[in-house]
């Protein structure tokens, strides 16, 4: 069973207090490079940024590798039973060929597998279209010395039918009753902080419930959110978190609507000082140079002319 595999591979991706994990691919190479620069600048020297990319895109990202940046091929985190379907963004799992594993679900499986192999207290999940804007440590997130769970009570309402489907699939994998009628909690946030030890326990629980390797159980879902699975596990299986937050640590623009430089600068200026990240959805179609110039202006204003121009 994969649960045993998780236990024997614990720590194979290094140790420390905090690690950053980013799945990416070739179209987001420049965005990921900007994120990586911000991780190196805004986190402590012991923090390693783990970037996971499709095998075919590995050469394009290899230039980012360094003492604090590890670039991994996605294949290394999928079971041997998974085979890429030529010409389609789906995988076939020989252990359960139908339904095929959708590409975005395979990416979530990879993310779970990476975090499960980290021997750190916290894993910060950052997408390529994010960038850290302030110094970030595990203490940035702790509440009363505890790593909190993000939970937005009642945020999944009738306007988010997809989120309800994610509740359904997560509850099924965890052996929980279907969700009740009415609004539900949302656990999806930017940035997202997980405890790898909790992820390992969660995946073992999924195997116990389903009787399958966890990656096969997850890959068989038509609708799935790894963040919903984690949140429901912590809340309803593990006994509830000792600390929770209901406000994201990031400044988030998730709408697929472009923003101009002044609009981005306004978002940055008006956000509370405790926000550590800016996420501008890659699907918003914001030109790379517009993003970069807005961030440069923010940095210049924050640090002053001399330090703001330093490279």
PDB file of C-alpha atoms in Angstrom, residues 4-301:
ATOM      1  CA  UNK A   4       3.896   2.302   3.694  1.00  0.00           C
ATOM      2  CA  UNK A   5       5.596   3.936   0.733  1.00  0.00           C
ATOM      3  CA  UNK A   6       4.909   7.367   2.220  1.00  0.00           C
ATOM      4  CA  UNK A   7       6.447   6.350   5.522  1.00  0.00           C
ATOM      5  CA  UNK A   8       9.650   4.999   3.973  1.00  0.00           C
ATOM      6  CA  UNK A   9      10.101   8.069   1.754  1.00  0.00           C
ATOM      7  CA  UNK A  10       9.659  10.597   4.526  1.00  0.00           C
ATOM      8  CA  UNK A  11      12.340  13.245   4.342  1.00  0.00           C
ATOM      9  CA  UNK A  12      13.562  12.390   0.856  1.00  0.00           C
ATOM     10  CA  UNK A  13      13.019  16.012  -0.239  1.00  0.00           C
ATOM     11  CA  UNK A  14      14.966  17.580   2.597  1.00  0.00           C
ATOM     12  CA  UNK A  15      14.171  18.950   6.006  1.00  0.00           C
ATOM     13  CA  UNK A  16      13.670  22.245   7.804  1.00  0.00           C
ATOM     14  CA  UNK A  17      10.803  24.365   9.036  1.00  0.00           C
ATOM     15  CA  UNK A  18       9.297  25.577   5.757  1.00  0.00           C
ATOM     16  CA  UNK A  19       9.363  24.545   2.098  1.00  0.00           C
ATOM     17  CA  UNK A  20       7.623  26.023  -0.948  1.00  0.00           C
ATOM     18  CA  UNK A  21       5.954  23.806  -3.574  1.00  0.00           C
ATOM     19  CA  UNK A  22       4.948  24.973  -7.060  1.00  0.00           C
ATOM     20  CA  UNK A  23       3.557  22.915  -9.942  1.00  0.00           C
ATOM     21  CA  UNK A  24       4.232  24.649 -13.246  1.00  0.00           C
ATOM     22  CA  UNK A  25       4.546  24.125 -16.978  1.00  0.00           C
ATOM     23  CA  UNK A  26       6.114  25.761 -20.038  1.00  0.00           C
ATOM     24  CA  UNK A  27       3.527  28.527 -20.690  1.00  0.00           C
ATOM     25  CA  UNK A  28       4.102  29.766 -17.111  1.00  0.00           C
ATOM     26  CA  UNK A  29       7.905  29.586 -17.236  1.00  0.00           C
ATOM     27  CA  UNK A  30       8.448  33.356 -16.922  1.00  0.00           C
ATOM     28  CA  UNK A  31       5.843  33.718 -14.185  1.00  0.00           C
ATOM     29  CA  UNK A  32       7.443  30.837 -12.296  1.00  0.00           C
ATOM     30  CA  UNK A  33      10.842  32.486 -12.634  1.00  0.00           C
ATOM     31  CA  UNK A  34       9.488  35.657 -11.040  1.00  0.00           C
ATOM     32  CA  UNK A  35       7.911  33.627  -8.236  1.00  0.00           C
ATOM     33  CA  UNK A  36      11.173  31.780  -7.665  1.00  0.00           C
ATOM     34  CA  UNK A  37      13.077  35.064  -7.412  1.00  0.00           C
ATOM     35  CA  UNK A  38      10.601  36.272  -4.798  1.00  0.00           C
ATOM     36  CA  UNK A  39      10.913  33.036  -2.792  1.00  0.00           C
ATOM     37  CA  UNK A  40      14.697  33.355  -2.753  1.00  0.00           C
ATOM     38  CA  UNK A  41      14.457  37.000  -1.690  1.00  0.00           C
ATOM     39  CA  UNK A  42      11.545  36.858   0.751  1.00  0.00           C
ATOM     40  CA  UNK A  43      12.184  33.617   2.666  1.00  0.00           C
ATOM     41  CA  UNK A  44      14.955  32.487   5.001  1.00  0.00           C
ATOM     42  CA  UNK A  45      18.122  30.802   3.666  1.00  0.00           C
ATOM     43  CA  UNK A  46      16.962  27.337   4.732  1.00  0.00           C
ATOM     44  CA  UNK A  47      13.775  27.420   2.631  1.00  0.00           C
ATOM     45  CA  UNK A  48      13.864  25.329  -0.560  1.00  0.00           C
ATOM     46  CA  UNK A  49      11.540  26.005  -3.489  1.00  0.00           C
ATOM     47  CA  UNK A  50      10.379  22.742  -5.096  1.00  0.00           C
ATOM     48  CA  UNK A  51       9.160  23.274  -8.661  1.00  0.00           C
ATOM     49  CA  UNK A  52       7.478  20.305 -10.370  1.00  0.00           C
ATOM     50  CA  UNK A  53       6.993  20.337 -14.141  1.00  0.00           C
ATOM     51  CA  UNK A  54       5.973  17.918 -16.910  1.00  0.00           C
ATOM     52  CA  UNK A  55       8.908  15.821 -18.073  1.00  0.00           C
ATOM     53  CA  UNK A  56       8.929  17.472 -21.501  1.00  0.00           C
ATOM     54  CA  UNK A  57       9.253  20.930 -19.893  1.00  0.00           C
ATOM     55  CA  UNK A  58      12.099  19.998 -17.556  1.00  0.00           C
ATOM     56  CA  UNK A  59      14.881  21.448 -19.794  1.00  0.00           C
ATOM     57  CA  UNK A  60      13.158  24.845 -19.906  1.00  0.00           C
ATOM     58  CA  UNK A  61      13.104  25.050 -16.089  1.00  0.00           C
ATOM     59  CA  UNK A  62      16.496  23.501 -15.379  1.00  0.00           C
ATOM     60  CA  UNK A  63      18.142  26.934 -15.351  1.00  0.00           C
ATOM     61  CA  UNK A  64      16.272  27.752 -12.142  1.00  0.00           C
ATOM     62  CA  UNK A  65      18.010  24.977 -10.218  1.00  0.00           C
ATOM     63  CA  UNK A  66      20.286  26.070  -7.406  1.00  0.00           C
ATOM     64  CA  UNK A  67      21.084  25.520  -3.727  1.00  0.00           C
ATOM     65  CA  UNK A  68      17.581  26.626  -2.764  1.00  0.00           C
ATOM     66  CA  UNK A  69      15.648  25.646  -5.883  1.00  0.00           C
ATOM     67  CA  UNK A  70      14.902  22.045  -6.802  1.00  0.00           C
ATOM     68  CA  UNK A  71      13.274  21.307 -10.166  1.00  0.00           C
ATOM     69  CA  UNK A  72      11.524  17.943 -10.358  1.00  0.00           C
ATOM     70  CA  UNK A  73       9.984  15.969 -13.201  1.00  0.00           C
ATOM     71  CA  UNK A  74       6.314  15.208 -12.574  1.00  0.00           C
ATOM     72  CA  UNK A  75       6.811  11.571 -13.557  1.00  0.00           C
ATOM     73  CA  UNK A  76       8.834  11.053 -10.354  1.00  0.00           C
ATOM     74  CA  UNK A  77       5.719  11.618  -8.245  1.00  0.00           C
ATOM     75  CA  UNK A  78       3.221   9.463 -10.113  1.00  0.00           C
ATOM     76  CA  UNK A  79       2.798   5.711  -9.689  1.00  0.00           C
ATOM     77  CA  UNK A  80       4.284   3.435 -12.356  1.00  0.00           C
ATOM     78  CA  UNK A  81       0.720   2.499 -13.305  1.00  0.00           C
ATOM     79  CA  UNK A  82       0.059   6.010 -14.688  1.00  0.00           C
ATOM     80  CA  UNK A  83       0.647   6.485 -18.441  1.00  0.00           C
ATOM     81  CA  UNK A  84       0.260   9.747 -20.356  1.00  0.00           C
ATOM     82  CA  UNK A  85      -2.282   9.547 -23.161  1.00  0.00           C
ATOM     83  CA  UNK A  86      -0.585  10.792 -26.373  1.00  0.00           C
ATOM     84  CA  UNK A  87      -2.059  14.024 -27.648  1.00  0.00           C
ATOM     85  CA  UNK A  88      -4.390  14.550 -24.688  1.00  0.00           C
ATOM     86  CA  UNK A  89      -4.021  16.137 -21.275  1.00  0.00           C
ATOM     87  CA  UNK A  90      -5.108  12.964 -19.508  1.00  0.00           C
ATOM     88  CA  UNK A  91      -3.419   9.984 -17.895  1.00  0.00           C
ATOM     89  CA  UNK A  92      -4.455   6.344 -17.985  1.00  0.00           C
ATOM     90  CA  UNK A  93      -4.058   4.513 -14.702  1.00  0.00           C
ATOM     91  CA  UNK A  94      -3.493   0.837 -15.478  1.00  0.00           C
ATOM     92  CA  UNK A  95      -4.683   0.023 -11.961  1.00  0.00           C
ATOM     93  CA  UNK A  96      -8.057   1.591 -12.831  1.00  0.00           C
ATOM     94  CA  UNK A  97      -8.235   2.542 -16.530  1.00  0.00           C
ATOM     95  CA  UNK A  98     -11.662   4.178 -16.395  1.00  0.00           C
ATOM     96  CA  UNK A  99     -12.250   7.019 -16.052  1.00  0.00           C
ATOM     97  CA  UNK A 100      -9.013   8.520 -17.376  1.00  0.00           C
ATOM     98  CA  UNK A 101      -7.225  10.820 -14.925  1.00  0.00           C
ATOM     99  CA  UNK A 102      -7.734  14.409 -15.999  1.00  0.00           C
ATOM    100  CA  UNK A 103      -4.575  16.498 -16.284  1.00  0.00           C
ATOM    101  CA  UNK A 104      -5.552  18.956 -13.572  1.00  0.00           C
ATOM    102  CA  UNK A 105      -6.385  16.093 -11.185  1.00  0.00           C
ATOM    103  CA  UNK A 106      -3.027  14.446 -11.974  1.00  0.00           C
ATOM    104  CA  UNK A 107      -1.398  17.765 -11.041  1.00  0.00           C
ATOM    105  CA  UNK A 108      -3.140  17.673  -7.675  1.00  0.00           C
ATOM    106  CA  UNK A 109      -1.984  14.089  -7.131  1.00  0.00           C
ATOM    107  CA  UNK A 110       1.574  15.237  -7.825  1.00  0.00           C
ATOM    108  CA  UNK A 111       1.199  18.119  -5.375  1.00  0.00           C
ATOM    109  CA  UNK A 112      -0.023  15.772  -2.650  1.00  0.00           C
ATOM    110  CA  UNK A 113       2.825  13.341  -3.348  1.00  0.00           C
ATOM    111  CA  UNK A 114       5.469  16.071  -3.163  1.00  0.00           C
ATOM    112  CA  UNK A 115       4.193  17.436   0.151  1.00  0.00           C
ATOM    113  CA  UNK A 116       3.917  13.917   1.596  1.00  0.00           C
ATOM    114  CA  UNK A 117       7.655  13.453   1.002  1.00  0.00           C
ATOM    115  CA  UNK A 118       8.710  16.654   2.746  1.00  0.00           C
ATOM    116  CA  UNK A 119      10.159  16.495   6.257  1.00  0.00           C
ATOM    117  CA  UNK A 120       9.271  20.068   7.199  1.00  0.00           C
ATOM    118  CA  UNK A 121       6.770  21.595   9.601  1.00  0.00           C
ATOM    119  CA  UNK A 122       4.952  23.521   6.876  1.00  0.00           C
ATOM    120  CA  UNK A 123       4.638  23.341   3.086  1.00  0.00           C
ATOM    121  CA  UNK A 124       3.582  26.551   1.355  1.00  0.00           C
ATOM    122  CA  UNK A 125       1.729  25.856  -1.897  1.00  0.00           C
ATOM    123  CA  UNK A 126       2.226  28.653  -4.408  1.00  0.00           C
ATOM    124  CA  UNK A 127       1.082  28.668  -8.026  1.00  0.00           C
ATOM    125  CA  UNK A 128       3.258  30.190 -10.725  1.00  0.00           C
ATOM    126  CA  UNK A 129       1.029  33.252 -11.028  1.00  0.00           C
ATOM    127  CA  UNK A 130       1.840  34.239  -7.431  1.00  0.00           C
ATOM    128  CA  UNK A 131       4.709  36.271  -6.021  1.00  0.00           C
ATOM    129  CA  UNK A 132       5.803  36.913  -2.449  1.00  0.00           C
ATOM    130  CA  UNK A 133       5.824  40.608  -1.615  1.00  0.00           C
ATOM    131  CA  UNK A 134       6.997  40.529   2.012  1.00  0.00           C
ATOM    132  CA  UNK A 135       9.352  38.464   4.122  1.00  0.00           C
ATOM    133  CA  UNK A 136       7.626  35.153   4.823  1.00  0.00           C
ATOM    134  CA  UNK A 137       8.337  32.518   7.466  1.00  0.00           C
ATOM    135  CA  UNK A 138       6.233  29.902   9.190  1.00  0.00           C
ATOM    136  CA  UNK A 139       5.638  32.474  11.932  1.00  0.00           C
ATOM    137  CA  UNK A 140       3.921  34.618   9.295  1.00  0.00           C
ATOM    138  CA  UNK A 141       1.062  32.122   9.462  1.00  0.00           C
ATOM    139  CA  UNK A 142       1.171  30.764  13.024  1.00  0.00           C
ATOM    140  CA  UNK A 143      -1.550  31.699  15.475  1.00  0.00           C
ATOM    141  CA  UNK A 144      -0.694  31.231  19.156  1.00  0.00           C
ATOM    142  CA  UNK A 145       2.220  29.069  18.095  1.00  0.00           C
ATOM    143  CA  UNK A 146       0.038  26.792  15.957  1.00  0.00           C
ATOM    144  CA  UNK A 147      -0.155  26.296  12.205  1.00  0.00           C
ATOM    145  CA  UNK A 148      -3.753  27.271  11.396  1.00  0.00           C
ATOM    146  CA  UNK A 149      -6.271  25.861   8.962  1.00  0.00           C
ATOM    147  CA  UNK A 150      -7.869  28.286   6.529  1.00  0.00           C
ATOM    148  CA  UNK A 151     -11.647  27.923   6.675  1.00  0.00           C
ATOM    149  CA  UNK A 152     -14.262  30.332   5.332  1.00  0.00           C
ATOM    150  CA  UNK A 153     -17.553  29.244   6.960  1.00  0.00           C
ATOM    151  CA  UNK A 154     -20.569  29.288   4.647  1.00  0.00           C
ATOM    152  CA  UNK A 155     -18.571  30.571   1.670  1.00  0.00           C
ATOM    153  CA  UNK A 156     -19.646  27.710  -0.623  1.00  0.00           C
ATOM    154  CA  UNK A 157     -23.135  28.811  -1.591  1.00  0.00           C
ATOM    155  CA  UNK A 158     -25.451  28.317  -4.567  1.00  0.00           C
ATOM    156  CA  UNK A 159     -23.153  30.387  -6.786  1.00  0.00           C
ATOM    157  CA  UNK A 160     -20.354  27.780  -6.438  1.00  0.00           C
ATOM    158  CA  UNK A 161     -21.790  24.435  -7.601  1.00  0.00           C
ATOM    159  CA  UNK A 162     -18.323  23.148  -8.481  1.00  0.00           C
ATOM    160  CA  UNK A 163     -17.159  23.662  -4.914  1.00  0.00           C
ATOM    161  CA  UNK A 164     -20.073  21.554  -3.681  1.00  0.00           C
ATOM    162  CA  UNK A 165     -18.998  18.749  -6.036  1.00  0.00           C
ATOM    163  CA  UNK A 166     -15.515  18.976  -4.506  1.00  0.00           C
ATOM    164  CA  UNK A 167     -17.118  18.590  -1.080  1.00  0.00           C
ATOM    165  CA  UNK A 168     -18.949  15.491  -2.302  1.00  0.00           C
ATOM    166  CA  UNK A 169     -15.850  13.781  -3.687  1.00  0.00           C
ATOM    167  CA  UNK A 170     -13.660  14.695  -0.707  1.00  0.00           C
ATOM    168  CA  UNK A 171     -16.238  13.388   1.757  1.00  0.00           C
ATOM    169  CA  UNK A 172     -16.539  10.160  -0.216  1.00  0.00           C
ATOM    170  CA  UNK A 173     -12.764   9.641  -0.156  1.00  0.00           C
ATOM    171  CA  UNK A 174     -12.682  10.336   3.583  1.00  0.00           C
ATOM    172  CA  UNK A 175     -15.610   8.041   4.414  1.00  0.00           C
ATOM    173  CA  UNK A 176     -17.835  10.922   5.516  1.00  0.00           C
ATOM    174  CA  UNK A 177     -21.563  11.398   4.936  1.00  0.00           C
ATOM    175  CA  UNK A 178     -22.579  13.541   1.939  1.00  0.00           C
ATOM    176  CA  UNK A 179     -22.571  17.279   2.619  1.00  0.00           C
ATOM    177  CA  UNK A 180     -25.649  18.734   4.277  1.00  0.00           C
ATOM    178  CA  UNK A 181     -27.982  21.060   2.432  1.00  0.00           C
ATOM    179  CA  UNK A 182     -27.180  24.743   2.590  1.00  0.00           C
ATOM    180  CA  UNK A 183     -23.943  26.674   2.502  1.00  0.00           C
ATOM    181  CA  UNK A 184     -20.661  24.902   3.213  1.00  0.00           C
ATOM    182  CA  UNK A 185     -17.176  25.886   4.354  1.00  0.00           C
ATOM    183  CA  UNK A 186     -14.531  26.753   1.806  1.00  0.00           C
ATOM    184  CA  UNK A 187     -10.913  25.689   2.312  1.00  0.00           C
ATOM    185  CA  UNK A 188      -9.398  27.028  -0.914  1.00  0.00           C
ATOM    186  CA  UNK A 189      -6.973  29.874  -0.403  1.00  0.00           C
ATOM    187  CA  UNK A 190      -3.892  31.655  -1.719  1.00  0.00           C
ATOM    188  CA  UNK A 191      -1.347  31.065  -0.337  1.00  0.00           C
ATOM    189  CA  UNK A 192      -2.130  27.644   1.079  1.00  0.00           C
ATOM    190  CA  UNK A 193      -0.172  26.182   3.994  1.00  0.00           C
ATOM    191  CA  UNK A 194      -0.220  22.470   4.769  1.00  0.00           C
ATOM    192  CA  UNK A 195       1.448  20.336   7.406  1.00  0.00           C
ATOM    193  CA  UNK A 196       3.165  17.435   5.581  1.00  0.00           C
ATOM    194  CA  UNK A 197       2.669  15.123   8.556  1.00  0.00           C
ATOM    195  CA  UNK A 198      -1.083  15.756   8.291  1.00  0.00           C
ATOM    196  CA  UNK A 199      -0.989  15.073   4.536  1.00  0.00           C
ATOM    197  CA  UNK A 200       0.663  11.701   5.148  1.00  0.00           C
ATOM    198  CA  UNK A 201      -1.965  10.780   7.724  1.00  0.00           C
ATOM    199  CA  UNK A 202      -4.729  11.960   5.396  1.00  0.00           C
ATOM    200  CA  UNK A 203      -3.521   9.872   2.454  1.00  0.00           C
ATOM    201  CA  UNK A 204      -3.239   6.831   4.688  1.00  0.00           C
ATOM    202  CA  UNK A 205      -6.816   7.429   5.817  1.00  0.00           C
ATOM    203  CA  UNK A 206      -8.005   7.627   2.186  1.00  0.00           C
ATOM    204  CA  UNK A 207      -6.382   4.240   1.556  1.00  0.00           C
ATOM    205  CA  UNK A 208      -8.032   2.742   4.627  1.00  0.00           C
ATOM    206  CA  UNK A 209     -11.452   4.046   3.527  1.00  0.00           C
ATOM    207  CA  UNK A 210     -11.238   3.144  -0.171  1.00  0.00           C
ATOM    208  CA  UNK A 211      -9.089   0.007  -0.008  1.00  0.00           C
ATOM    209  CA  UNK A 212      -7.028   1.436  -2.874  1.00  0.00           C
ATOM    210  CA  UNK A 213      -3.726   3.192  -3.323  1.00  0.00           C
ATOM    211  CA  UNK A 214      -4.569   6.833  -2.553  1.00  0.00           C
ATOM    212  CA  UNK A 215      -3.449   8.068  -5.979  1.00  0.00           C
ATOM    213  CA  UNK A 216      -5.781   5.575  -7.672  1.00  0.00           C
ATOM    214  CA  UNK A 217      -8.640   6.618  -5.395  1.00  0.00           C
ATOM    215  CA  UNK A 218      -8.076  10.315  -6.120  1.00  0.00           C
ATOM    216  CA  UNK A 219      -7.442   9.738  -9.828  1.00  0.00           C
ATOM    217  CA  UNK A 220     -10.811   8.051 -10.168  1.00  0.00           C
ATOM    218  CA  UNK A 221     -12.663  11.248  -9.226  1.00  0.00           C
ATOM    219  CA  UNK A 222     -14.260  13.385 -11.917  1.00  0.00           C
ATOM    220  CA  UNK A 223     -14.332  16.406  -9.590  1.00  0.00           C
ATOM    221  CA  UNK A 224     -11.662  16.966  -6.969  1.00  0.00           C
ATOM    222  CA  UNK A 225      -9.950  19.674  -4.935  1.00  0.00           C
ATOM    223  CA  UNK A 226      -6.871  18.813  -2.906  1.00  0.00           C
ATOM    224  CA  UNK A 227      -7.461  21.824  -0.637  1.00  0.00           C
ATOM    225  CA  UNK A 228     -11.036  20.729   0.053  1.00  0.00           C
ATOM    226  CA  UNK A 229      -9.799  17.221   0.889  1.00  0.00           C
ATOM    227  CA  UNK A 230      -7.205  18.585   3.310  1.00  0.00           C
ATOM    228  CA  UNK A 231      -9.593  20.977   5.022  1.00  0.00           C
ATOM    229  CA  UNK A 232     -12.342  18.395   5.491  1.00  0.00           C
ATOM    230  CA  UNK A 233      -9.842  15.847   6.788  1.00  0.00           C
ATOM    231  CA  UNK A 234      -8.516  18.253   9.406  1.00  0.00           C
ATOM    232  CA  UNK A 235     -11.984  19.476  10.374  1.00  0.00           C
ATOM    233  CA  UNK A 236     -14.034  16.281  10.335  1.00  0.00           C
ATOM    234  CA  UNK A 237     -11.631  13.360  10.600  1.00  0.00           C
ATOM    235  CA  UNK A 238      -8.636  14.577  12.599  1.00  0.00           C
ATOM    236  CA  UNK A 239     -10.766  16.219  15.264  1.00  0.00           C
ATOM    237  CA  UNK A 240     -10.565  19.844  14.191  1.00  0.00           C
ATOM    238  CA  UNK A 241      -7.640  22.284  14.153  1.00  0.00           C
ATOM    239  CA  UNK A 242      -6.272  24.057  17.197  1.00  0.00           C
ATOM    240  CA  UNK A 243      -6.124  27.308  15.230  1.00  0.00           C
ATOM    241  CA  UNK A 244      -8.099  28.624  12.270  1.00  0.00           C
ATOM    242  CA  UNK A 245      -8.121  31.701  10.064  1.00  0.00           C
ATOM    243  CA  UNK A 246     -10.870  32.914   7.776  1.00  0.00           C
ATOM    244  CA  UNK A 247      -8.937  35.592   5.900  1.00  0.00           C
ATOM    245  CA  UNK A 248      -6.409  34.773   3.216  1.00  0.00           C
ATOM    246  CA  UNK A 249      -2.810  35.822   3.645  1.00  0.00           C
ATOM    247  CA  UNK A 250      -2.677  36.919   0.015  1.00  0.00           C
ATOM    248  CA  UNK A 251      -3.933  39.712  -2.209  1.00  0.00           C
ATOM    249  CA  UNK A 252      -5.932  37.733  -4.758  1.00  0.00           C
ATOM    250  CA  UNK A 253      -7.258  38.510  -8.232  1.00  0.00           C
ATOM    251  CA  UNK A 254      -8.755  35.211  -9.393  1.00  0.00           C
ATOM    252  CA  UNK A 255     -11.215  36.617 -11.944  1.00  0.00           C
ATOM    253  CA  UNK A 256     -10.376  35.998 -15.593  1.00  0.00           C
ATOM    254  CA  UNK A 257     -10.394  39.735 -16.231  1.00  0.00           C
ATOM    255  CA  UNK A 258      -7.227  41.693 -17.091  1.00  0.00           C
ATOM    256  CA  UNK A 259      -5.959  44.475 -14.843  1.00  0.00           C
ATOM    257  CA  UNK A 260      -3.849  47.464 -15.794  1.00  0.00           C
ATOM    258  CA  UNK A 261      -0.722  48.584 -13.974  1.00  0.00           C
ATOM    259  CA  UNK A 262      -2.528  51.257 -11.959  1.00  0.00           C
ATOM    260  CA  UNK A 263      -5.198  48.770 -10.886  1.00  0.00           C
ATOM    261  CA  UNK A 264      -2.570  46.314  -9.658  1.00  0.00           C
ATOM    262  CA  UNK A 265      -0.724  49.082  -7.817  1.00  0.00           C
ATOM    263  CA  UNK A 266      -4.011  50.098  -6.193  1.00  0.00           C
ATOM    264  CA  UNK A 267      -4.572  46.504  -4.999  1.00  0.00           C
ATOM    265  CA  UNK A 268      -1.103  46.480  -3.471  1.00  0.00           C
ATOM    266  CA  UNK A 269      -1.414  49.910  -1.845  1.00  0.00           C
ATOM    267  CA  UNK A 270      -4.824  49.288  -0.320  1.00  0.00           C
ATOM    268  CA  UNK A 271      -4.148  45.807   1.049  1.00  0.00           C
ATOM    269  CA  UNK A 272      -3.453  45.310   4.767  1.00  0.00           C
ATOM    270  CA  UNK A 273       0.203  45.278   5.748  1.00  0.00           C
ATOM    271  CA  UNK A 274       0.070  41.629   6.816  1.00  0.00           C
ATOM    272  CA  UNK A 275      -0.519  40.336   3.288  1.00  0.00           C
ATOM    273  CA  UNK A 276       2.542  38.428   2.135  1.00  0.00           C
ATOM    274  CA  UNK A 277       1.586  37.413  -1.397  1.00  0.00           C
ATOM    275  CA  UNK A 278       0.074  38.745  -4.604  1.00  0.00           C
ATOM    276  CA  UNK A 279      -1.806  36.299  -6.825  1.00  0.00           C
ATOM    277  CA  UNK A 280      -2.898  37.533 -10.244  1.00  0.00           C
ATOM    278  CA  UNK A 281      -4.525  34.666 -12.117  1.00  0.00           C
ATOM    279  CA  UNK A 282      -2.604  33.633 -15.218  1.00  0.00           C
ATOM    280  CA  UNK A 283      -6.021  33.286 -16.892  1.00  0.00           C
ATOM    281  CA  UNK A 284      -6.641  37.013 -16.418  1.00  0.00           C
ATOM    282  CA  UNK A 285      -4.476  37.767 -19.447  1.00  0.00           C
ATOM    283  CA  UNK A 286      -2.356  40.422 -17.735  1.00  0.00           C
ATOM    284  CA  UNK A 287       0.804  41.098 -19.780  1.00  0.00           C
ATOM    285  CA  UNK A 288       3.977  39.992 -18.046  1.00  0.00           C
ATOM    286  CA  UNK A 289       5.563  43.436 -18.232  1.00  0.00           C
ATOM    287  CA  UNK A 290       2.475  45.052 -16.680  1.00  0.00           C
ATOM    288  CA  UNK A 291       2.738  42.691 -13.712  1.00  0.00           C
ATOM    289  CA  UNK A 292       6.461  43.277 -13.377  1.00  0.00           C
ATOM    290  CA  UNK A 293       6.241  47.044 -13.588  1.00  0.00           C
ATOM    291  CA  UNK A 294       3.470  47.197 -10.979  1.00  0.00           C
ATOM    292  CA  UNK A 295       5.493  45.022  -8.618  1.00  0.00           C
ATOM    293  CA  UNK A 296       8.624  47.080  -9.249  1.00  0.00           C
ATOM    294  CA  UNK A 297       6.743  50.292  -8.443  1.00  0.00           C
ATOM    295  CA  UNK A 298       5.364  48.731  -5.257  1.00  0.00           C
ATOM    296  CA  UNK A 299       8.798  47.560  -4.217  1.00  0.00           C
ATOM    297  CA  UNK A 300      10.307  50.957  -5.004  1.00  0.00           C
ATOM    298  CA  UNK A 301       7.645  52.698  -2.899  1.00  0.00           C
TER     299      UNK A 301
END
